[in-house]
Short mmCIF file of C-alpha atoms and ligand atoms in Angstrom, two decimals:
data_model
loop_
_atom_site.label_atom_id
_atom_site.label_comp_id
_atom_site.label_asym_id
_atom_site.label_seq_id
_atom_site.Cartn_x
_atom_site.Cartn_y
_atom_site.Cartn_z
CA MET X 1223 0.06 -0.36 0.02
CA LEU X 1224 1.53 3.50 -0.76
CA THR X 1225 -0.09 6.70 1.05
CA LEU X 1226 0.02 9.76 -0.36
CA THR X 1227 0.22 12.61 2.32
CA VAL X 1228 -0.35 16.26 1.33
CA ILE X 1229 0.54 18.56 4.70
CA LYS X 1230 0.28 22.04 4.51
CA ALA X 1231 0.51 25.18 6.76
CA ASP X 1232 0.86 29.08 6.74
CA THR X 1233 4.55 29.49 8.77
CA GLY X 1234 5.13 33.02 7.57
CA GLY X 1235 4.12 35.57 4.66
CA PHE X 1236 6.20 37.64 2.27
CA VAL X 1237 4.86 40.43 1.79
CA GLY X 1238 2.25 40.28 4.72
CA HIS X 1239 0.00 37.36 3.68
CA SER X 1240 0.84 37.17 0.15
CA SER X 1241 3.65 34.44 -0.51
CA VAL X 1242 6.25 32.43 0.86
CA HIS X 1243 9.88 33.38 0.88
CA PRO X 1244 11.99 31.43 -1.21
CA ALA X 1245 14.57 30.36 1.84
CA MET X 1246 11.78 28.77 3.52
CA LEU X 1247 10.89 26.63 0.60
CA SER X 1248 14.40 25.41 0.12
CA THR X 1249 14.53 24.60 4.03
CA ALA X 1250 11.75 22.39 3.21
CA GLU X 1251 13.30 20.78 0.39
CA GLU X 1252 16.18 20.19 2.35
CA LYS X 1253 14.93 18.84 5.52
CA LEU X 1254 12.47 16.27 2.92
CA GLY X 1255 15.38 15.06 0.84
CA LEU X 1256 17.06 13.76 4.33
CA ALA X 1257 14.29 12.22 5.20
CA ARG X 1258 13.98 10.69 1.55
CA LEU X 1259 17.24 9.43 1.93
CA SER X 1260 17.07 7.66 5.30
CA GLY X 1261 14.01 5.92 3.66
CA LEU X 1262 11.27 7.34 5.78
CA LEU X 1263 9.89 8.96 2.67
CA ARG X 1264 9.35 7.12 -0.83
CA ASP X 1265 9.26 10.92 -2.47
CA PHE X 1266 8.37 14.56 -1.77
CA ARG X 1267 7.54 17.69 -3.55
CA VAL X 1268 7.26 21.05 -1.93
CA ALA X 1269 4.93 23.39 -3.12
CA LYS X 1270 2.96 26.63 -2.38
CA VAL X 1271 -0.25 28.53 -3.06
CA GLY X 1272 -0.28 32.22 -1.39
CA ASP X 1273 1.40 32.31 1.92
CA ASP X 1274 0.89 28.60 2.45
CA ILE X 1275 3.46 25.88 2.30
CA ALA X 1276 2.52 22.44 1.08
CA LEU X 1277 4.30 19.15 1.54
CA ILE X 1278 3.54 16.45 -0.90
CA LEU X 1279 4.58 13.29 0.34
CA THR X 1280 4.66 9.31 -0.54
CA HIS X 1281 5.53 6.81 1.70
CA PHE X 1282 4.83 3.18 2.42
CA GLY X 1283 3.68 3.84 6.16
CA SER X 1284 -0.40 4.22 6.81
CA GLU X 1285 -2.59 7.33 6.98
CA ASP X 1286 -1.79 9.29 10.32
CA GLU X 1287 1.70 7.75 10.27
CA GLU X 1288 3.36 9.32 13.56
CA ASP X 1289 6.83 9.48 11.92
CA ILE X 1290 5.75 11.00 9.09
CA HIS X 1291 3.42 13.88 10.62
CA HIS X 1292 6.07 14.42 13.31
CA LEU X 1293 8.53 14.86 10.05
CA ALA X 1294 6.02 17.59 8.78
CA TRP X 1295 5.96 19.33 12.14
CA ASP X 1296 9.66 19.34 12.31
CA VAL X 1297 9.99 20.80 8.86
CA PHE X 1298 7.35 23.50 9.61
CA GLN X 1299 9.09 24.14 12.83
CA ALA X 1300 12.31 24.86 10.60
CA THR X 1301 10.52 27.04 8.16
CA THR X 1302 9.10 28.98 11.13
CA ARG X 1303 12.81 29.66 12.24
CA VAL X 1304 13.65 30.93 8.78
CA ALA X 1305 10.69 33.05 8.57
CA GLN X 1306 11.40 34.47 12.36
CA ARG X 1307 15.18 35.35 11.08
CA LEU X 1308 13.87 37.17 8.22
CA LYS X 1309 10.69 38.86 10.02
CA MET X 1310 8.59 37.37 7.93
CA TYR X 1311 5.03 38.46 8.52
CA GLY X 1312 3.01 35.85 10.84
CA ALA X 1313 5.67 33.28 11.64
CA GLY X 1314 4.70 30.07 12.72
CA GLN X 1315 0.93 31.29 12.45
CA ASP X 1316 -0.85 28.09 11.73
CA LEU X 1317 1.67 26.07 14.38
CA LEU X 1318 -1.18 26.09 17.22
CA ALA X 1319 0.41 23.65 19.51
CA HIS X 1320 3.77 24.23 21.51
CA ALA X 1321 4.85 20.55 20.83
CA PHE X 1322 4.34 17.45 18.50
CA SER X 1323 2.02 14.81 19.96
CA GLY X 1324 1.35 11.90 18.04
CA ASN X 1325 -0.57 13.58 15.02
CA ILE X 1326 -0.55 16.87 13.44
CA ARG X 1327 -4.34 16.91 13.35
CA GLY X 1328 -6.01 19.53 15.08
CA LEU X 1329 -1.93 21.02 15.88
CA GLY X 1330 -2.93 23.78 13.08
CA PRO X 1331 -1.20 22.39 9.76
CA GLY X 1332 -4.09 20.78 7.53
CA VAL X 1333 -3.45 17.48 6.22
CA ALA X 1334 -5.13 15.36 3.25
CA GLU X 1335 -4.10 11.74 2.80
CA MET X 1336 -4.76 8.40 1.31
CA SER X 1337 -3.63 4.93 1.11
CA PHE X 1338 -4.30 2.88 -2.17
CA GLU X 1339 -2.69 0.38 -4.17
CA GLU X 1340 -1.08 2.01 -6.84
CA ARG X 1341 -2.43 0.84 -10.36
CA PRO X 1342 -0.80 0.35 -13.49
CA SER X 1343 -0.58 3.88 -14.42
CA GLU X 1344 -1.89 6.36 -11.27
CA PRO X 1345 -2.29 10.04 -12.33
CA VAL X 1346 -3.19 12.08 -9.20
CA LEU X 1347 -4.26 15.72 -8.79
CA VAL X 1348 -3.57 17.73 -6.05
CA PHE X 1349 -5.12 21.30 -5.46
CA LEU X 1350 -3.82 23.79 -3.31
CA ALA X 1351 -6.52 26.79 -2.02
CA ASP X 1352 -5.42 30.22 -0.72
CA LYS X 1353 -7.82 32.55 1.29
CA THR X 1354 -10.15 29.83 1.12
CA GLY X 1355 -12.22 28.07 3.74
CA ALA X 1356 -12.39 24.33 4.47
CA GLY X 1357 -15.97 24.05 2.53
CA ALA X 1358 -14.73 25.38 -0.45
CA TRP X 1359 -14.14 21.54 -2.13
CA ASN X 1360 -17.73 20.64 -1.72
CA LEU X 1361 -18.93 21.98 -4.70
CA PRO X 1362 -16.28 21.31 -7.44
CA LEU X 1363 -16.30 17.71 -5.95
CA PHE X 1364 -19.95 17.51 -5.93
CA ARG X 1365 -19.47 18.63 -9.92
CA ILE X 1366 -16.98 15.97 -10.58
CA PHE X 1367 -18.47 12.96 -8.71
CA ALA X 1368 -22.05 13.22 -8.91
CA ASP X 1369 -23.07 15.92 -11.89
CA PRO X 1370 -23.04 14.16 -15.21
CA PHE X 1371 -23.28 17.81 -16.61
CA ASN X 1372 -20.00 18.14 -15.77
CA THR X 1373 -18.66 14.41 -15.83
CA PRO X 1374 -19.93 12.55 -18.35
CA GLY X 1375 -18.21 9.35 -17.31
CA LEU X 1376 -20.96 9.12 -14.72
CA VAL X 1377 -23.31 8.26 -17.72
CA ILE X 1378 -20.83 6.84 -20.27
CA ASP X 1379 -18.20 4.76 -18.15
CA PRO X 1380 -19.29 1.77 -16.77
CA LYS X 1381 -17.08 1.59 -14.07
CA MET X 1382 -18.20 4.67 -13.00
CA ARG X 1383 -22.08 3.87 -13.21
CA PRO X 1384 -22.39 2.72 -9.91
CA GLY X 1385 -21.81 6.34 -8.44
CA PHE X 1386 -19.78 7.46 -5.61
CA ASP X 1387 -20.15 7.24 -1.78
CA PHE X 1388 -19.31 10.73 0.19
CA GLU X 1389 -18.17 11.34 3.65
CA VAL X 1390 -19.59 14.42 5.28
CA LEU X 1391 -17.89 15.98 8.20
CA ASP X 1392 -19.94 18.34 10.57
CA LEU X 1393 -17.50 20.72 11.62
CA LEU X 1394 -19.33 21.95 14.40
CA GLY X 1395 -21.32 18.33 15.97
CA ARG X 1396 -18.23 16.77 15.42
CA ARG X 1397 -20.11 13.81 13.27
CA VAL X 1398 -19.64 12.19 9.88
CA ALA X 1399 -21.91 11.00 7.59
CA ARG X 1400 -22.35 9.07 4.52
CA PHE X 1401 -24.19 9.57 1.38
CA SER X 1402 -24.37 7.60 -2.20
CA THR X 1403 -24.63 9.27 -5.22
CA PRO X 1404 -26.40 9.39 -7.47
CA GLU X 1405 -29.86 8.19 -5.36
CA GLU X 1406 -29.02 10.29 -2.30
CA ALA X 1407 -27.58 12.96 -4.40
CA TYR X 1408 -30.59 15.69 -3.11
CA ASP X 1409 -29.60 14.85 0.92
CA LEU X 1410 -26.08 15.04 0.48
CA LEU X 1411 -26.78 18.47 -1.24
CA LEU X 1412 -28.91 19.52 1.79
CA PHE X 1413 -25.87 19.66 3.79
CA ILE X 1414 -22.74 20.27 1.64
CA GLY X 1415 -24.73 23.38 0.49
CA ALA X 1416 -23.63 24.84 3.97
CA PRO X 1417 -19.94 24.82 3.20
CA SER X 1418 -19.39 26.77 6.51
CA ARG X 1419 -20.34 23.50 8.47
CA TYR X 1420 -20.59 20.69 6.15
CA VAL X 1421 -17.18 19.42 4.53
CA ILE X 1422 -16.64 16.58 2.08
CA ARG X 1423 -13.85 14.96 3.87
CA ARG X 1424 -13.38 11.50 1.63
CA VAL X 1425 -15.12 10.32 -1.35
CA TYR X 1426 -14.93 6.60 -2.49
CA ARG X 1427 -16.05 4.79 -5.56
CA ARG X 1428 -19.19 2.83 -4.85
CA GLY X 1429 -19.06 -1.11 -5.38
CA ASP X 1430 -14.95 -1.65 -4.64
CA ALA X 1431 -14.66 1.32 -1.86
CA GLU X 1432 -11.58 2.44 -3.75
CA PRO X 1433 -10.61 5.76 -2.34
CA VAL X 1434 -10.60 8.46 -5.17
CA ALA X 1435 -10.57 11.84 -3.18
CA ALA X 1436 -9.52 13.36 0.12
CA THR X 1437 -9.86 16.73 1.52
CA SER X 1438 -8.23 18.34 4.65
CA THR X 1439 -11.43 19.75 6.44
CA GLN X 1440 -10.09 21.50 9.69
CA ARG X 1441 -11.29 24.75 11.04
CA LEU X 1442 -8.38 26.77 12.27
CA ASN X 1443 -10.41 29.01 14.11
CA LEU X 1444 -12.98 26.34 15.67
CA VAL X 1445 -9.09 24.48 16.87
CA ALA X 1446 -8.00 27.58 17.93
CA GLY X 1447 -11.15 29.08 19.45
CA ARG X 1448 -10.32 32.80 18.01
CA TYR X 1449 -9.24 33.95 14.62
CA VAL X 1450 -5.94 32.47 13.66
CA GLY X 1451 -6.21 33.01 9.59
CA LYS X 1452 -8.17 31.12 7.05
CA ASP X 1453 -7.63 27.29 6.74
CA ASP X 1454 -6.58 26.99 2.78
CA PRO X 1455 -7.74 23.65 2.22
CA VAL X 1456 -5.79 20.95 -0.12
CA LEU X 1457 -7.32 18.22 -1.91
CA ILE X 1458 -6.31 15.10 -3.60
CA ILE X 1459 -7.87 13.29 -6.22
CA ARG X 1460 -7.29 10.02 -8.54
CA ALA X 1461 -7.92 10.15 -11.81
CA GLN X 1462 -9.11 8.11 -15.11
CA SER X 1463 -9.50 4.41 -16.05
CA GLY X 1464 -12.82 4.17 -14.12
CA LEU X 1465 -12.26 7.42 -12.22
CA PRO X 1466 -13.19 11.12 -13.55
CA ALA X 1467 -10.72 11.91 -16.51
CA VAL X 1468 -8.27 14.58 -15.79
CA GLY X 1469 -10.56 16.47 -17.94
CA GLU X 1470 -13.46 16.11 -16.31
CA ILE X 1471 -11.75 16.74 -12.63
CA LEU X 1472 -10.38 20.31 -14.09
CA GLU X 1473 -13.93 20.84 -15.59
CA ALA X 1474 -15.17 21.73 -12.31
CA PHE X 1475 -12.88 24.91 -12.06
CA ALA X 1476 -14.14 26.16 -15.12
CA GLN X 1477 -17.06 28.01 -13.30
CA PRO X 1478 -15.84 29.45 -10.90
CA SER X 1479 -17.90 29.60 -7.24
CA LEU X 1480 -17.72 31.73 -4.20
CA ALA X 1481 -15.75 30.75 -1.24
CA ALA X 1482 -15.78 32.33 2.38
CA GLY X 1483 -12.07 33.50 2.96
CA TRP X 1484 -10.89 36.53 1.65
CA MET X 1485 -9.67 39.73 3.26
CA ARG X 1486 -9.48 39.21 7.13
CA GLY X 1487 -11.13 35.53 6.44
CA SER X 1488 -14.38 37.86 6.41
CA HIS X 1489 -15.47 38.09 3.08
CA TYR X 1490 -17.01 35.93 0.09
CA GLY X 1491 -14.95 35.89 -2.96
CA PRO X 1492 -14.75 34.01 -6.28
CA LEU X 1493 -12.28 31.25 -6.21
CA LEU X 1494 -9.97 31.97 -9.03
CA PRO X 1495 -8.34 29.03 -10.98
CA VAL X 1496 -4.53 29.82 -11.62
CA GLY X 1497 -1.23 29.02 -12.99
CA TRP X 1498 1.66 28.48 -11.08
CA ASP X 1499 2.92 31.95 -11.74
CA GLN X 1500 -0.25 33.46 -10.37
CA ASP X 1501 -0.36 31.83 -7.07
CA ALA X 1502 0.28 34.88 -4.95
CA PRO X 1503 -2.91 36.97 -3.87
CA ALA X 1504 -2.67 40.69 -4.35
CA ARG X 1505 -5.81 42.64 -4.82
CA PHE X 1506 -7.76 43.33 -1.22
CA ASP X 1507 -5.46 39.92 -0.33
CA GLY X 1508 -6.93 37.79 -3.03
CA PRO X 1509 -9.27 36.95 -4.78
CA PRO X 1510 -9.16 33.23 -3.33
CA ARG X 1511 -7.27 31.24 -5.29
CA VAL X 1512 -6.63 27.51 -6.37
CA VAL X 1513 -3.38 25.93 -8.00
CA GLY X 1514 -3.37 22.25 -9.49
CA LEU X 1515 -0.49 20.18 -9.83
CA GLY X 1516 -0.36 16.82 -11.66
CA PHE X 1517 1.38 13.80 -11.08
CA GLN X 1518 1.99 10.23 -12.45
CA LEU X 1519 2.97 8.07 -9.45
CA ALA X 1520 5.54 5.37 -10.56
CA GLU X 1521 6.38 3.03 -7.44
CA GLY X 1522 5.69 5.59 -5.30
CA ARG X 1523 8.07 8.04 -7.03
CA LEU X 1524 6.28 11.30 -7.50
CA ILE X 1525 6.60 12.08 -11.61
CA GLY X 1526 5.84 15.82 -12.28
CA PRO X 1527 4.12 18.10 -11.37
CA ARG X 1528 2.45 19.87 -13.97
CA ASP X 1529 0.63 23.07 -13.85
CA MET X 1530 -2.87 22.03 -14.42
CA LEU X 1531 -4.95 24.99 -14.35
CA GLY X 1532 -2.23 27.47 -16.03
CA ASP X 1533 -3.86 26.51 -19.63
CA VAL X 1534 -5.76 29.22 -21.62
CA SER X 1535 -9.04 27.39 -21.71
CA PHE X 1536 -9.35 28.62 -18.17
CA ASP X 1537 -8.71 32.22 -19.21
CA SER X 1538 -12.37 32.49 -19.49
CA ALA X 1539 -12.91 31.20 -15.96
CA ARG X 1540 -10.65 33.86 -14.71
CA ARG X 1541 -12.36 36.65 -16.36
CA GLN X 1542 -15.69 35.77 -14.97
CA ALA X 1543 -13.93 35.40 -11.72
CA LEU X 1544 -12.56 38.83 -11.77
CA GLU X 1545 -15.92 40.05 -12.74
CA LEU X 1546 -17.65 38.32 -9.89
CA ALA X 1547 -14.80 39.97 -7.75
CA ASP X 1548 -15.63 43.42 -8.98
CA ALA X 1549 -19.27 43.07 -8.25
CA LEU X 1550 -18.55 41.48 -4.63
CA ARG X 1551 -16.14 44.61 -3.94
CA ARG X 1552 -18.83 47.43 -4.96
CA MET X 1553 -20.76 46.00 -1.91
CA GLY X 1554 -17.56 47.26 0.41
CA PRO X 1555 -18.40 46.03 4.02
CA PHE X 1556 -21.96 44.97 3.30
CA GLU X 1557 -23.22 41.29 3.26
CA PRO X 1558 -23.14 39.22 1.35
CA HIS X 1559 -19.63 40.42 0.36
CA ARG X 1560 -19.23 39.95 4.00
CA LEU X 1561 -19.78 36.92 5.68
CA PRO X 1562 -23.20 36.58 7.57
CA LEU X 1563 -22.80 37.89 11.52
CA ASP X 1564 -22.59 34.11 13.03
CA GLU X 1565 -19.34 33.74 10.74
CA MET X 1566 -17.86 36.47 11.80
CA GLU X 1567 -17.81 35.11 15.35
CA TYR X 1568 -14.18 34.15 15.39
CA THR X 1569 -12.78 37.22 13.72
CA THR X 1570 -12.08 40.55 15.12
CA LEU X 1571 -15.46 41.83 14.55
CA PRO X 1572 -17.14 40.84 18.13
CA GLU X 1573 -14.37 42.67 19.95
CA VAL X 1574 -15.19 45.98 18.34
CA MET X 1575 -19.16 45.35 18.63
CA ALA X 1576 -18.53 45.09 22.43
CA ARG X 1577 -17.37 48.42 22.65
CA VAL X 1578 -20.50 50.13 21.00
CA LYS X 1579 -22.65 47.64 22.56
CA ASP X 1580 -24.28 50.27 24.76
CA ARG X 1581 -25.71 52.37 22.19
CA PHE X 1582 -28.49 49.97 22.16
CA VAL X 1583 -31.03 50.33 24.82
CA PRO X 1584 -34.22 48.24 25.28
CA LEU X 1585 -37.34 49.61 23.78
CA GLU X 1586 -39.86 50.80 25.64
CA GLU X 1587 -42.67 48.19 26.98
CA ASP X 1588 -44.74 49.16 24.47
CA GLU X 1589 -42.89 51.22 21.89
CA GLU X 1590 -42.45 48.31 19.77
CA ALA X 1591 -46.27 47.32 19.57
CA SER X 1592 -47.54 50.82 18.52
CA PRO X 1593 -47.32 52.50 15.26
CA PRO X 1594 -45.47 55.91 14.68
CA ALA X 1595 -47.97 58.59 15.44
CA GLY X 1596 -48.62 59.97 11.79
CA MET X 1597 -49.59 56.85 10.64
CA ALA X 1598 -52.09 56.12 13.42
CA ALA X 1599 -53.93 59.39 12.60
CA GLU X 1600 -54.29 58.45 8.95
CA ARG X 1601 -56.33 55.23 9.58
C1 LIG B 1460 -7.39 36.54 4.71
C2 LIG B 1460 -5.90 37.21 5.27
C3 LIG B 1460 -5.76 38.76 5.40
C4 LIG B 1460 -5.73 38.76 6.53
C5 LIG B 1460 -5.19 40.42 6.58
C6 LIG B 1460 -4.98 41.34 8.08
O1 LIG B 1460 -7.19 34.94 5.33
O2 LIG B 1460 -5.02 36.27 5.59
O3 LIG B 1460 -6.66 38.91 4.33
O4 LIG B 1460 -6.57 38.52 7.28
O5 LIG B 1460 -4.23 40.66 5.87
O6 LIG B 1460 -4.29 40.56 8.60
P1 LIG B 1460 -3.29 40.98 9.79
O7 LIG B 1460 -4.56 41.27 10.87
O8 LIG B 1460 -2.51 39.78 10.48
O9 LIG B 1460 -2.69 42.34 9.50
MG1 LIG B 1461 -0.92 34.32 6.42
MG1 LIG B 1462 -3.03 31.29 3.42
#
């Protein structure tokens, strides 16, 4: 069994929250290079989107393998030290715990991993998003695995005909549920249509229960109990040969959806598909963006990556996303550009609201019920 593990963290921004300094990336490369030499890792790549570093690792351990998670933790400690030396912004931002204990889940960094038997040819896609909440993959994942308008293979390919199982996590209730599509597509949508709370964690092919997609699903603010930046989730998807084709997977990003996480983690913005040369947010600390990395696996070696979303065929999606960005920005501090109040709970908004809370005085007993004087007279 091979395990593909992607662990990401923001350990300091260059400049502000926009990108990662090259010295931090080369530190991660060095550390992982040693781990590959020692045999702990089969292979690795270091990638980035915006201010987040993603460690893409293959190994023959299981999911949640302590040594692998510990390695990632140590790498992020090392990149944090570089960030501190260069006085990068928010050095060590996502490392919420003081020390590693058993598993990196819940300590700050995001994790997506999948164990499987490598097929004779194994194309895998890894998507990384910045300025984006954990539920941002819900809509694309539904399109890829349950919508025949996106994925004709659901209709045409006999191996995909049985459909897919979605595992959905309730981030507030700490519960998990499974829905089988196509039969339960509407029930699935009931929940994943609310991506701030319900997040697709895994997708399996029905019939053989083959794992086909995995996401990082934590909500940092819920972990920390305060605003500590956005989750900026990652997504792994296996492709082809009885699974969605690479192009069916990419197609889900051709109609940009809105995601929560833009500016101060407090605004909705379009999820902009970009090439690697455009991965760093700019306007209004955004817009939220996604990069795609494509690999072929060869006995666990990562052959690639290729830039999957930089192609000209996504130019129209980028244009549409930027038009959406213009429309939303016209709303300024108003909802629905700004997140609804309950979503602002973990930002600095409650603190500033508390300062003016005395402005509101209770209404007199009968004030609410009686119409204004003028209106009463007209009747
Ligand atoms: C959004 C994000 C940025 C920051 C903003 C303020 O997810 O990371 O938009 O929220 O730049 O950052 P601070 O409060 O660190 O000055
Ligand atoms: Mg940051
Ligand atoms: Mg980020």
